[in-house]
């Protein structure tokens, strides 16, 4: 049952060291404010799942929060590499990080299987490629009806799913619009869910009947954080800060530059600072 | 048309390969530019699909990521990512998949995962994303990438996405994949097509000003040339203007507005 609370309280209540957490959002609605709160609270040994780890997981890895990353595309889209992740994988800095690598189809299917309460996802994939040789969580099953050999991966069932969305109703129902990604699946697959939103409205009575809405009884914490997706975007509120994504490449390239940037923009900042970052976008 | 860069020729040659009736799954980067040039010139009704779930999108500027807001704003509809991969891609609704690559071999198998050994790579690349299933589920595959001996290699370090496997009918025989696979590789120097039987990539056309020798030196295996080797027609005024205006709009949109 959704409770409205401050983001700091939500993370302190629901996110613990050693958990598996999914901060989802497919380029859109990435919950940066929540990720920063996890960094500030010093969570450790997290297994983090995310289809496209991008800047946010680069920051969490670079700050030493992460033990393992489960992912399907680890890049800064349209820009290049994730340099903090590379440093962790190649040099163990600031700590060694394990990876479990999949394709997008596998991750999307695995979240959906988690939401559906199934132990694994079955799909037609990974044919003729090398990932199954290096990832023991990619296996095959034979269709009992046709004999077709299909790929199977374990369902993703995070301890906590964290997403950002446009609006919540006063009751705590959550509306997601635009590129909806895998957030609904991630929330329904998870044991607990934290949602940051741009704003709260009275109700959703005038919504399109097919709008993507997570009922209040599927989420645990709703936190109002305007701008909370920045430098990702919130459809209908502010645009993607593509310049910030480009600038990240140089910031993350150097350990000291990264540390100084994180100190100023994350460690000494808070959820309330996000609103100012999206002005003009 | 007088002056154009090899990169522009690559994008325009790739755009020409698409038709009005295609339903195209678009990778980011060079594929995205080519697909949108096609849409803005000879293929106005082409359906462009990005893996973020946008179907029938018509962006005014090129997205930096596959999920920029304009893709959704201009799309016919936007579906969830699981639906995109299950119903639309795996369901066989996509006629052309357009991919880029870091490494490619003579049978158009591609690598976007690592350079070097997987466990201890020289360079960690972003990984497959949607590509492993795009490569096998779309009707056919176009690949576009710059040509170099680092990219066109005898043996790729990691098979991220299946091309024609070991050649011939290996794709179907060994892996049971019934789709056509790579039918075109478009580079900044040439257009390659797989041989009808061997499936080994063969240079079908050289871009204007590119010699056989220059091509051969840019390829890590002994490049084969088609008997009826052609020269790629240079960009038309319309193609080049369309591409340049698209890039100019994109650059303006991705710069700090303030």
Short mmCIF file of C-alpha atoms in Angstrom, two decimals:
data_model
loop_
_atom_site.label_atom_id
_atom_site.label_comp_id
_atom_site.label_asym_id
_atom_site.label_seq_id
_atom_site.Cartn_x
_atom_site.Cartn_y
_atom_site.Cartn_z
CA UNK A 1 0.00 0.00 0.00
CA UNK A 2 1.49 3.28 -1.12
CA UNK A 3 2.75 5.65 1.51
CA UNK A 4 3.83 9.16 0.66
CA UNK A 5 7.23 9.84 2.16
CA UNK A 6 10.44 11.75 1.64
CA UNK A 7 12.85 10.02 -0.72
CA UNK A 8 15.48 9.73 2.00
CA UNK A 9 13.04 7.92 4.24
CA UNK A 10 11.89 5.61 1.45
CA UNK A 11 15.44 4.52 0.62
CA UNK A 12 16.29 4.11 4.32
CA UNK A 13 13.15 2.01 4.83
CA UNK A 14 13.22 -0.25 1.79
CA UNK A 15 16.78 -0.48 0.41
CA UNK A 16 19.30 -2.52 2.36
CA UNK A 17 22.89 -3.60 1.75
CA UNK A 18 23.23 -6.77 -0.27
CA UNK A 19 19.83 -6.56 -1.96
CA UNK A 20 19.00 -6.95 -5.63
CA UNK A 21 17.50 -3.73 -6.87
CA UNK A 22 16.21 -2.60 -10.25
CA UNK A 23 16.26 1.08 -11.13
CA UNK A 24 14.45 1.00 -14.46
CA UNK A 25 13.51 3.45 -17.17
CA UNK A 26 14.41 2.86 -20.82
CA UNK A 27 16.31 6.11 -21.54
CA UNK A 28 13.12 7.88 -20.38
CA UNK A 29 12.11 8.33 -16.70
CA UNK A 30 15.39 7.07 -15.24
CA UNK A 31 15.20 7.49 -11.45
CA UNK A 32 18.38 9.49 -10.98
CA UNK A 33 17.29 11.22 -7.77
CA UNK A 34 16.60 7.85 -6.12
CA UNK A 35 19.94 6.46 -7.30
CA UNK A 36 21.72 9.46 -5.83
CA UNK A 37 19.93 8.93 -2.53
CA UNK A 38 21.18 5.32 -2.46
CA UNK A 39 24.71 6.61 -3.06
CA UNK A 40 24.36 9.24 -0.30
CA UNK A 41 23.11 6.67 2.17
CA UNK A 42 26.16 4.54 1.41
CA UNK A 43 24.46 1.29 0.42
CA UNK A 44 26.92 -1.50 -0.35
CA UNK A 45 27.09 -4.91 -2.04
CA UNK A 46 24.06 -4.27 -4.19
CA UNK A 47 23.20 -6.42 -7.18
CA UNK A 48 21.77 -3.92 -9.63
CA UNK A 49 19.68 -4.92 -12.61
CA UNK A 50 18.96 -2.61 -15.49
CA UNK A 51 18.68 -3.11 -19.25
CA UNK A 52 20.72 -0.01 -20.06
CA UNK A 53 23.04 0.82 -17.12
CA UNK A 54 24.08 4.26 -18.52
CA UNK A 55 25.15 7.21 -16.36
CA UNK A 56 23.23 6.31 -13.21
CA UNK A 57 24.83 2.89 -12.75
CA UNK A 58 28.20 4.34 -13.77
CA UNK A 59 27.80 6.64 -10.76
CA UNK A 60 26.66 3.89 -8.40
CA UNK A 61 29.49 1.59 -9.51
CA UNK A 62 32.02 4.41 -9.29
CA UNK A 63 30.90 5.19 -5.72
CA UNK A 64 31.35 1.58 -4.64
CA UNK A 65 27.69 0.66 -4.03
CA UNK A 66 27.62 -2.25 -6.43
CA UNK A 67 28.73 -5.88 -6.23
CA UNK A 68 27.15 -7.14 -9.45
CA UNK A 69 25.49 -5.63 -12.53
CA UNK A 70 22.89 -7.56 -14.54
CA UNK A 71 22.44 -5.74 -17.85
CA UNK A 72 21.97 -5.88 -21.60
CA UNK A 73 23.58 -2.68 -22.92
CA UNK A 74 26.25 -0.94 -20.86
CA UNK A 75 26.92 2.30 -22.69
CA UNK A 76 26.21 6.00 -22.67
CA UNK A 77 23.77 5.93 -25.60
CA UNK A 78 25.01 7.86 -28.60
CA UNK A 79 28.10 8.98 -26.67
CA UNK A 80 30.29 6.01 -25.80
CA UNK A 81 31.50 3.91 -22.92
CA UNK A 82 30.72 3.84 -19.21
CA UNK A 83 34.14 4.68 -17.89
CA UNK A 84 33.56 4.07 -14.18
CA UNK A 85 32.14 0.63 -14.98
CA UNK A 86 35.15 -0.06 -17.19
CA UNK A 87 37.49 0.96 -14.39
CA UNK A 88 35.69 -1.38 -11.98
CA UNK A 89 35.74 -4.30 -14.41
CA UNK A 90 39.27 -3.78 -15.63
CA UNK A 91 41.03 -2.53 -12.49
CA UNK A 92 38.73 -3.39 -9.61
CA UNK A 93 38.37 0.30 -8.77
CA UNK A 94 36.86 1.23 -6.37
CA UNK A 95 35.97 -2.46 -5.98
CA UNK A 96 35.66 -5.51 -8.19
CA UNK A 97 32.29 -5.85 -9.86
CA UNK A 98 30.74 -8.98 -11.35
CA UNK A 99 28.64 -8.81 -14.48
CA UNK A 100 25.83 -10.94 -15.83
CA UNK A 101 25.27 -9.94 -19.43
CA UNK A 102 22.14 -10.54 -21.49
CA UNK A 103 20.40 -9.25 -24.58
CA UNK A 104 17.53 -6.76 -24.37
CA UNK A 105 15.05 -9.43 -25.39
CA UNK A 106 16.23 -11.65 -22.53
CA UNK A 107 16.03 -8.90 -19.90
CA UNK A 108 12.61 -7.72 -21.08
CA UNK A 109 11.32 -11.28 -21.04
CA UNK A 110 12.89 -11.92 -17.63
CA UNK A 111 11.14 -8.93 -16.04
CA UNK A 112 7.89 -9.98 -17.64
CA UNK A 113 8.32 -13.49 -16.25
CA UNK A 114 8.99 -12.00 -12.84
CA UNK A 115 5.81 -9.95 -13.06
CA UNK A 116 3.90 -13.04 -14.22
CA UNK A 117 5.12 -15.09 -11.27
CA UNK A 118 6.99 -17.55 -13.46
CA UNK A 119 10.40 -19.01 -12.57
CA UNK A 120 11.89 -18.36 -15.99
CA UNK A 121 11.32 -16.69 -19.32
CA UNK A 122 11.20 -18.61 -22.58
CA UNK A 123 11.84 -16.91 -25.89
CA UNK A 124 13.40 -17.37 -29.32
CA UNK A 125 16.81 -15.86 -28.88
CA UNK A 126 20.56 -16.17 -28.42
CA UNK A 127 20.83 -18.27 -31.58
CA UNK A 128 24.35 -18.63 -32.91
CA UNK A 129 25.96 -16.22 -30.46
CA UNK A 130 28.62 -16.37 -27.76
CA UNK A 131 26.80 -14.97 -24.69
CA UNK A 132 25.48 -18.39 -23.60
CA UNK A 133 29.12 -19.55 -23.41
CA UNK A 134 30.00 -16.90 -20.83
CA UNK A 135 26.70 -16.56 -18.96
CA UNK A 136 25.56 -19.77 -17.22
CA UNK A 137 22.12 -18.23 -16.66
CA UNK A 138 21.33 -18.62 -20.35
CA UNK A 139 20.00 -22.10 -21.02
CA UNK A 140 17.79 -23.91 -23.51
CA UNK A 141 14.42 -25.60 -23.24
CA UNK A 142 12.64 -27.70 -25.81
CA UNK A 143 9.04 -26.91 -26.60
CA UNK A 144 7.00 -29.99 -25.58
CA UNK A 145 4.59 -29.41 -28.46
CA UNK A 146 6.76 -28.57 -31.45
CA UNK A 147 10.24 -29.69 -30.41
CA UNK A 148 11.64 -26.22 -31.08
CA UNK A 149 14.67 -25.39 -28.95
CA UNK A 150 14.18 -22.05 -27.24
CA UNK A 151 16.25 -19.84 -24.94
CA UNK A 152 15.48 -19.67 -21.24
CA UNK A 153 16.68 -17.23 -18.60
CA UNK A 154 15.71 -16.95 -14.93
CA UNK A 155 12.92 -14.51 -14.09
CA UNK A 156 14.10 -11.21 -12.67
CA UNK A 157 12.55 -10.68 -9.24
CA UNK A 158 14.28 -7.75 -7.58
CA UNK A 159 13.96 -7.11 -3.87
CA UNK A 160 13.17 -3.51 -4.73
CA UNK A 161 12.14 -1.83 -7.97
CA UNK A 162 12.62 1.92 -8.21
CA UNK A 163 11.09 4.00 -10.98
CA UNK A 164 10.27 7.61 -11.81
CA UNK A 165 6.84 8.56 -13.19
CA UNK A 166 4.85 11.61 -14.22
CA UNK A 167 2.16 11.73 -11.57
CA UNK A 168 0.64 10.07 -8.58
CA UNK A 169 -2.93 10.51 -7.41
CA UNK A 170 -3.57 11.48 -3.81
CA UNK A 171 -4.27 7.81 -3.16
CA UNK A 172 -0.85 6.82 -4.52
CA UNK A 173 -1.85 5.40 -7.90
CA UNK A 174 0.96 6.04 -10.39
CA UNK A 175 0.70 7.17 -14.01
CA UNK A 176 3.44 6.43 -16.56
CA UNK A 177 3.27 8.01 -20.03
CA UNK A 178 5.42 8.04 -23.15
CA UNK A 179 8.18 5.46 -23.54
CA UNK A 180 7.00 3.14 -20.77
CA UNK A 181 9.95 0.75 -21.02
CA UNK A 182 9.91 -2.14 -18.55
CA UNK A 183 8.88 -0.20 -15.46
CA UNK A 184 5.47 -1.79 -15.00
CA UNK A 185 7.03 -5.24 -15.28
CA UNK A 186 9.88 -4.33 -12.92
CA UNK A 187 7.48 -3.03 -10.25
CA UNK A 188 5.19 -6.04 -10.51
CA UNK A 189 8.18 -8.41 -10.42
CA UNK A 190 9.67 -6.83 -7.30
CA UNK A 191 8.97 -7.44 -3.64
CA UNK A 192 8.89 -3.70 -2.86
CA UNK A 193 8.57 -0.65 -5.09
CA UNK A 194 9.58 2.98 -4.69
CA UNK A 195 8.24 5.54 -7.14
CA UNK A 196 9.39 9.12 -7.49
CA UNK A 197 6.95 11.43 -9.30
CA UNK A 198 6.91 14.92 -10.74
CA UNK A 199 3.70 15.89 -8.98
CA UNK A 200 0.58 14.72 -7.18
CA UNK A 201 -2.92 15.31 -8.57
CA UNK A 202 -6.31 14.71 -6.98
CA UNK A 203 -7.25 11.65 -8.99
CA UNK A 204 -6.97 9.97 -12.42
CA UNK A 205 -10.69 10.10 -13.22
CA UNK A 206 -10.20 11.89 -16.56
CA UNK A 207 -7.45 9.60 -17.84
CA UNK A 208 -7.61 7.65 -21.09
CA UNK A 209 -9.13 4.26 -20.20
CA UNK A 210 -5.98 2.45 -21.34
CA UNK A 211 -3.45 4.66 -19.58
CA UNK A 212 -0.53 2.87 -17.94
CA UNK A 213 -1.38 3.11 -14.25
CA UNK A 214 0.11 1.19 -11.35
CA UNK A 215 -2.57 0.90 -8.64
CA UNK A 216 -1.55 2.28 -5.24
CA UNK A 217 -1.57 -1.22 -3.76
CA UNK A 218 1.30 -2.29 -6.06
CA UNK A 219 3.76 0.32 -4.78
CA UNK A 220 5.16 0.91 -1.32
CA UNK A 221 6.54 4.43 -1.34
CA UNK A 222 5.63 7.45 -3.45
CA UNK A 223 8.06 10.36 -3.24
CA UNK A 224 7.48 13.72 -4.91
CA UNK A 225 10.73 14.74 -6.59
CA UNK A 226 10.25 17.26 -9.40
CA UNK A 227 13.01 16.84 -11.98
CA UNK A 228 13.92 13.49 -10.41
CA UNK A 229 14.81 11.87 -13.72
CA UNK A 230 17.41 14.45 -14.78
CA UNK A 231 19.50 14.17 -17.00
CA UNK A 232 16.99 11.64 -18.33
CA UNK A 233 13.61 13.17 -19.07
CA UNK A 234 9.97 13.11 -18.12
CA UNK A 235 7.63 13.16 -21.10
CA UNK A 236 5.36 16.19 -20.84
CA UNK A 237 7.55 17.91 -18.23
CA UNK A 238 11.13 18.37 -19.48
CA UNK A 239 13.38 17.06 -22.22
CA UNK A 240 16.41 14.82 -22.08
CA UNK A 241 19.54 16.80 -21.19
CA UNK A 242 21.62 15.46 -24.07
CA UNK A 243 24.38 17.93 -23.28
CA UNK A 244 24.76 16.47 -19.79
CA UNK A 245 25.04 12.98 -21.30
CA UNK A 246 27.81 14.20 -23.60
CA UNK A 247 29.59 15.97 -20.73
CA UNK A 248 29.50 12.83 -18.60
CA UNK A 249 32.08 11.21 -20.85
CA UNK A 250 34.83 13.58 -19.70
CA UNK A 251 33.70 13.61 -16.06
CA UNK A 252 33.79 9.83 -15.80
CA UNK A 253 37.07 9.50 -17.68
CA UNK A 254 39.14 10.47 -14.65
CA UNK A 255 38.82 9.16 -11.06
CA UNK A 256 39.47 12.51 -9.41
CA UNK A 257 37.23 14.51 -11.72
CA UNK A 258 34.53 11.95 -11.07
CA UNK A 259 34.99 12.09 -7.30
CA UNK A 260 34.86 15.88 -7.26
CA UNK A 261 31.75 15.94 -9.46
CA UNK A 262 29.98 13.39 -7.25
CA UNK A 263 30.90 15.30 -4.10
CA UNK A 264 29.42 18.52 -5.44
CA UNK A 265 26.36 17.23 -7.31
CA UNK A 266 25.40 14.19 -5.26
CA UNK A 267 26.96 14.00 -1.80
CA UNK A 268 26.38 17.67 -0.98
CA UNK A 269 23.06 17.85 -2.83
CA UNK A 270 19.60 16.41 -2.24
CA UNK A 271 16.33 15.51 -3.96
CA UNK A 272 15.20 19.15 -3.84
CA UNK A 273 18.05 20.17 -6.15
CA UNK A 274 16.63 18.28 -9.13
CA UNK A 275 13.87 20.81 -9.87
CA UNK A 276 16.46 23.47 -10.64
CA UNK A 277 18.40 21.17 -12.96
CA UNK A 278 15.49 20.77 -15.38
CA UNK A 279 14.61 24.46 -15.69
CA UNK A 280 14.74 25.43 -19.34
CA UNK A 281 14.75 21.84 -20.60
CA UNK B 1 26.95 16.47 -56.85
CA UNK B 2 30.47 17.68 -56.23
CA UNK B 3 31.88 17.40 -52.71
CA UNK B 4 30.77 14.85 -50.19
CA UNK B 5 32.51 12.90 -47.46
CA UNK B 6 32.90 9.12 -47.31
CA UNK B 7 30.69 9.16 -44.21
CA UNK B 8 27.96 10.98 -46.16
CA UNK B 9 28.26 8.52 -49.02
CA UNK B 10 27.90 5.66 -46.54
CA UNK B 11 24.75 7.06 -45.00
CA UNK B 12 23.18 7.85 -48.35
CA UNK B 13 24.07 4.47 -49.86
CA UNK B 14 22.48 2.85 -46.81
CA UNK B 15 19.39 5.02 -47.12
CA UNK B 16 18.93 3.89 -50.73
CA UNK B 17 18.67 0.27 -49.63
CA UNK B 18 15.41 0.97 -47.80
CA UNK B 19 12.04 1.08 -49.50
CA UNK B 20 8.68 2.65 -48.78
CA UNK B 21 7.15 -0.70 -47.80
CA UNK B 22 9.80 -1.62 -45.25
CA UNK B 23 9.16 -1.96 -41.55
CA UNK B 24 12.60 -1.18 -40.21
CA UNK B 25 14.07 -1.78 -36.75
CA UNK B 26 16.57 1.04 -36.37
CA UNK B 27 19.84 0.88 -34.45
CA UNK B 28 21.32 4.08 -33.09
CA UNK B 29 24.09 6.05 -34.83
CA UNK B 30 24.72 5.60 -38.55
CA UNK B 31 21.66 3.34 -39.07
CA UNK B 32 19.41 6.03 -37.58
CA UNK B 33 20.71 8.70 -39.96
CA UNK B 34 20.30 6.40 -42.97
CA UNK B 35 16.76 5.39 -42.07
CA UNK B 36 15.66 8.97 -41.60
CA UNK B 37 17.28 10.13 -44.85
CA UNK B 38 15.33 7.36 -46.60
CA UNK B 39 12.13 8.57 -44.95
CA UNK B 40 12.83 12.18 -45.94
CA UNK B 41 13.65 11.35 -49.58
CA UNK B 42 12.42 8.30 -51.50
CA UNK B 43 10.60 6.34 -48.78
CA UNK B 44 8.18 8.73 -47.02
CA UNK B 45 5.91 5.91 -45.85
CA UNK B 46 8.61 3.65 -44.38
CA UNK B 47 7.80 2.47 -40.87
CA UNK B 48 10.67 3.14 -38.48
CA UNK B 49 10.74 1.30 -35.19
CA UNK B 50 13.16 1.93 -32.33
CA UNK B 51 13.66 -0.62 -29.58
CA UNK B 52 12.37 1.82 -26.96
CA UNK B 53 8.91 0.85 -28.22
CA UNK B 54 8.15 3.62 -30.70
CA UNK B 55 6.38 2.35 -33.84
CA UNK B 56 6.10 4.49 -36.96
CA UNK B 57 8.21 7.32 -35.65
CA UNK B 58 9.22 10.35 -37.74
CA UNK B 59 11.70 12.45 -35.76
CA UNK B 60 12.64 15.90 -37.02
CA UNK B 61 16.14 15.53 -35.55
CA UNK B 62 18.21 12.40 -34.98
CA UNK B 63 17.85 10.99 -31.48
CA UNK B 64 21.00 10.77 -29.36
CA UNK B 65 19.58 7.71 -27.63
CA UNK B 66 17.03 5.18 -28.86
CA UNK B 67 14.54 6.64 -26.41
CA UNK B 68 14.57 10.39 -26.99
CA UNK B 69 11.20 12.04 -26.43
CA UNK B 70 10.71 13.06 -30.02
CA UNK B 71 10.58 9.43 -31.11
CA UNK B 72 7.52 8.98 -28.92
CA UNK B 73 5.97 12.35 -29.84
CA UNK B 74 6.04 11.55 -33.54
CA UNK B 75 5.23 7.81 -33.34
CA UNK B 76 1.97 6.20 -34.40
CA UNK B 77 2.03 4.34 -31.11
CA UNK B 78 4.47 3.49 -28.32
CA UNK B 79 4.47 0.06 -26.73
CA UNK B 80 6.35 -1.38 -23.77
CA UNK B 81 9.80 -2.82 -24.28
CA UNK B 82 8.70 -6.43 -23.55
CA UNK B 83 5.90 -6.04 -26.09
CA UNK B 84 8.36 -4.61 -28.63
CA UNK B 85 10.67 -7.59 -28.35
CA UNK B 86 7.97 -10.27 -28.03
CA UNK B 87 5.15 -9.32 -30.37
CA UNK B 88 6.80 -7.08 -32.92
CA UNK B 89 10.35 -8.41 -33.25
CA UNK B 90 10.05 -12.06 -32.24
CA UNK B 91 6.57 -12.17 -33.79
CA UNK B 92 8.12 -11.55 -37.20
CA UNK B 93 6.58 -8.17 -37.98
CA UNK B 94 9.84 -6.44 -38.96
CA UNK B 95 11.15 -6.67 -42.52
CA UNK B 96 14.56 -5.04 -42.07
CA UNK B 97 16.89 -4.72 -39.11
CA UNK B 98 19.58 -2.08 -39.41
CA UNK B 99 22.67 -2.62 -37.27
CA UNK B 100 26.09 -1.15 -36.68
CA UNK B 101 29.12 -3.07 -35.44
CA UNK B 102 32.62 -2.74 -34.01
CA UNK B 103 33.91 -5.89 -35.70
CA UNK B 104 32.59 -7.93 -38.62
CA UNK B 105 33.91 -11.09 -40.31
CA UNK B 106 33.61 -12.29 -43.91
CA UNK B 107 30.30 -13.99 -43.15
CA UNK B 108 28.86 -10.83 -41.55
CA UNK B 109 28.85 -12.15 -38.00
CA UNK B 110 29.23 -9.09 -35.78
CA UNK B 111 30.79 -8.13 -32.47
CA UNK B 112 29.74 -5.23 -30.25
CA UNK B 113 30.67 -6.87 -26.93
CA UNK B 114 34.44 -6.96 -26.29
CA UNK B 115 37.76 -6.57 -28.05
CA UNK B 116 40.00 -9.33 -26.72
CA UNK B 117 39.04 -12.05 -24.29
CA UNK B 118 35.60 -11.79 -22.66
CA UNK B 119 36.87 -12.35 -19.12
CA UNK B 120 39.77 -9.93 -19.48
CA UNK B 121 39.06 -7.72 -22.48
CA UNK B 122 41.32 -5.13 -24.07
CA UNK B 123 38.24 -2.99 -24.65
CA UNK B 124 34.85 -3.47 -23.06
CA UNK B 125 32.18 -2.38 -25.57
CA UNK B 126 28.54 -1.66 -24.61
CA UNK B 127 27.28 -5.13 -25.56
CA UNK B 128 24.49 -6.50 -27.67
CA UNK B 129 21.44 -4.58 -26.55
CA UNK B 130 18.71 -5.60 -28.97
CA UNK B 131 21.07 -6.82 -31.68
CA UNK B 132 21.30 -10.60 -30.99
CA UNK B 133 17.57 -11.05 -31.56
CA UNK B 134 17.23 -8.30 -34.19
CA UNK B 135 19.84 -10.19 -36.23
CA UNK B 136 17.80 -13.39 -36.28
CA UNK B 137 14.18 -12.18 -36.12
CA UNK B 138 14.02 -9.50 -38.84
CA UNK B 139 13.37 -10.59 -42.42
CA UNK B 140 16.78 -9.38 -43.49
CA UNK B 141 19.63 -7.37 -42.02
CA UNK B 142 21.57 -4.38 -43.26
CA UNK B 143 24.81 -3.51 -41.51
CA UNK B 144 26.50 -0.15 -41.74
CA UNK B 145 29.93 0.67 -40.33
CA UNK B 146 33.16 2.39 -41.28
CA UNK B 147 35.69 0.24 -43.01
CA UNK B 148 39.07 -0.49 -41.42
CA UNK B 149 41.35 -3.43 -40.76
CA UNK B 150 40.42 -3.14 -37.08
CA UNK B 151 36.74 -3.58 -37.90
CA UNK B 152 36.87 -5.97 -40.86
CA UNK B 153 38.71 -8.89 -39.30
CA UNK B 154 39.50 -12.49 -40.13
CA UNK B 155 38.04 -13.64 -36.80
CA UNK B 156 35.84 -11.54 -34.56
CA UNK B 157 36.66 -11.70 -30.84
CA UNK B 158 33.07 -12.39 -29.76
CA UNK B 159 29.96 -13.30 -31.71
CA UNK B 160 27.41 -10.81 -30.41
CA UNK B 161 25.00 -11.32 -33.30
CA UNK B 162 24.77 -14.09 -35.87
CA UNK B 163 25.36 -13.33 -39.53
CA UNK B 164 25.88 -16.30 -41.83
CA UNK B 165 27.81 -18.31 -39.24
CA UNK B 166 30.51 -20.35 -40.98
CA UNK B 167 29.03 -19.52 -44.38
CA UNK B 168 26.81 -21.37 -46.84
CA UNK B 169 23.58 -22.50 -45.19
CA UNK B 170 25.16 -22.68 -41.72
CA UNK B 171 22.69 -20.09 -40.38
CA UNK B 172 19.76 -22.39 -41.07
CA UNK B 173 21.45 -25.79 -40.75
CA UNK B 174 23.30 -25.25 -37.48
CA UNK B 175 21.18 -22.64 -35.75
CA UNK B 176 17.74 -23.18 -37.25
CA UNK B 177 17.43 -19.53 -38.17
CA UNK B 178 15.06 -19.14 -41.12
CA UNK B 179 15.36 -15.42 -41.76
CA UNK B 180 17.69 -14.19 -44.51
CA UNK B 181 20.31 -12.58 -42.32
CA UNK B 182 22.71 -9.91 -43.56
CA UNK B 183 22.03 -9.08 -47.21
CA UNK B 184 23.94 -5.80 -47.37
CA UNK B 185 26.94 -4.27 -45.63
CA UNK B 186 27.32 -0.59 -46.39
CA UNK B 187 30.60 1.11 -45.49
CA UNK B 188 32.26 4.44 -46.18
CA UNK B 189 34.08 2.78 -49.10
CA UNK B 190 31.79 0.19 -50.61
CA UNK B 191 28.62 -1.84 -50.66
CA UNK B 192 29.12 -5.52 -49.88
CA UNK B 193 26.71 -8.38 -50.52
CA UNK B 194 27.03 -12.02 -49.47
CA UNK B 195 27.72 -14.46 -52.31
CA UNK B 196 24.56 -16.36 -53.21
CA UNK B 197 25.95 -19.78 -52.25
CA UNK B 198 29.00 -19.21 -50.03
CA UNK B 199 27.50 -16.22 -48.19
CA UNK B 200 30.99 -14.72 -48.09
CA UNK B 201 30.84 -10.93 -48.29
CA UNK B 202 31.74 -9.68 -51.76
CA UNK B 203 32.28 -6.09 -52.84
CA UNK B 204 29.32 -5.30 -55.11
CA UNK B 205 30.03 -1.60 -55.59
CA UNK B 206 32.84 0.80 -54.77
CA UNK B 207 31.94 4.35 -53.84
CA UNK B 208 33.17 7.09 -56.23
CA UNK B 209 36.92 7.60 -55.97
CA UNK B 210 37.64 4.39 -54.04
CA UNK B 211 40.12 2.04 -55.73
CA UNK B 212 40.18 -1.74 -55.46
CA UNK B 213 43.55 -1.48 -53.79
CA UNK B 214 42.39 0.99 -51.17
CA UNK B 215 39.43 -1.24 -50.42
CA UNK B 216 41.65 -4.33 -50.16
CA UNK B 217 43.97 -2.54 -47.76
CA UNK B 218 41.08 -1.60 -45.50
CA UNK B 219 39.94 -5.16 -45.02
CA UNK B 220 41.48 -7.73 -42.69
CA UNK B 221 40.80 -10.64 -45.00
CA UNK B 222 41.40 -11.00 -48.73
CA UNK B 223 38.45 -9.09 -50.11
CA UNK B 224 36.54 -10.60 -53.01
CA UNK B 225 35.07 -8.40 -55.73
CA UNK B 226 31.98 -9.13 -57.77
CA UNK B 227 32.53 -9.91 -61.47
CA UNK B 228 30.13 -7.11 -62.34
CA UNK B 229 31.63 -4.64 -59.85
CA UNK B 230 29.76 -1.34 -59.97
CA UNK B 231 30.42 2.21 -58.87
CA UNK B 232 27.97 3.61 -56.34
CA UNK B 233 26.15 6.59 -57.88
CA UNK B 234 27.26 9.74 -56.05
CA UNK B 235 24.80 11.48 -53.73
CA UNK B 236 22.13 13.52 -55.44
CA UNK B 237 21.54 17.13 -54.51
CA UNK B 238 18.37 16.14 -52.66
CA UNK B 239 20.05 13.30 -50.73
CA UNK B 240 22.98 15.39 -49.63
CA UNK B 241 20.92 18.42 -48.69
CA UNK B 242 18.49 16.25 -46.75
CA UNK B 243 21.30 14.57 -44.82
CA UNK B 244 23.12 17.82 -44.07
CA UNK B 245 19.99 19.59 -42.93
CA UNK B 246 19.13 16.65 -40.71
CA UNK B 247 22.57 16.76 -39.10
CA UNK B 248 22.37 20.56 -38.69
CA UNK B 249 18.99 20.34 -36.97
CA UNK B 250 20.31 17.54 -34.78
CA UNK B 251 23.40 19.47 -33.78
CA UNK B 252 21.36 22.54 -32.89
CA UNK B 253 18.91 20.47 -30.88
CA UNK B 254 21.62 18.67 -28.92
CA UNK B 255 23.56 21.80 -28.00
CA UNK B 256 22.91 23.73 -24.83
CA UNK B 257 20.05 26.04 -25.77
CA UNK B 258 20.80 28.71 -23.20
#
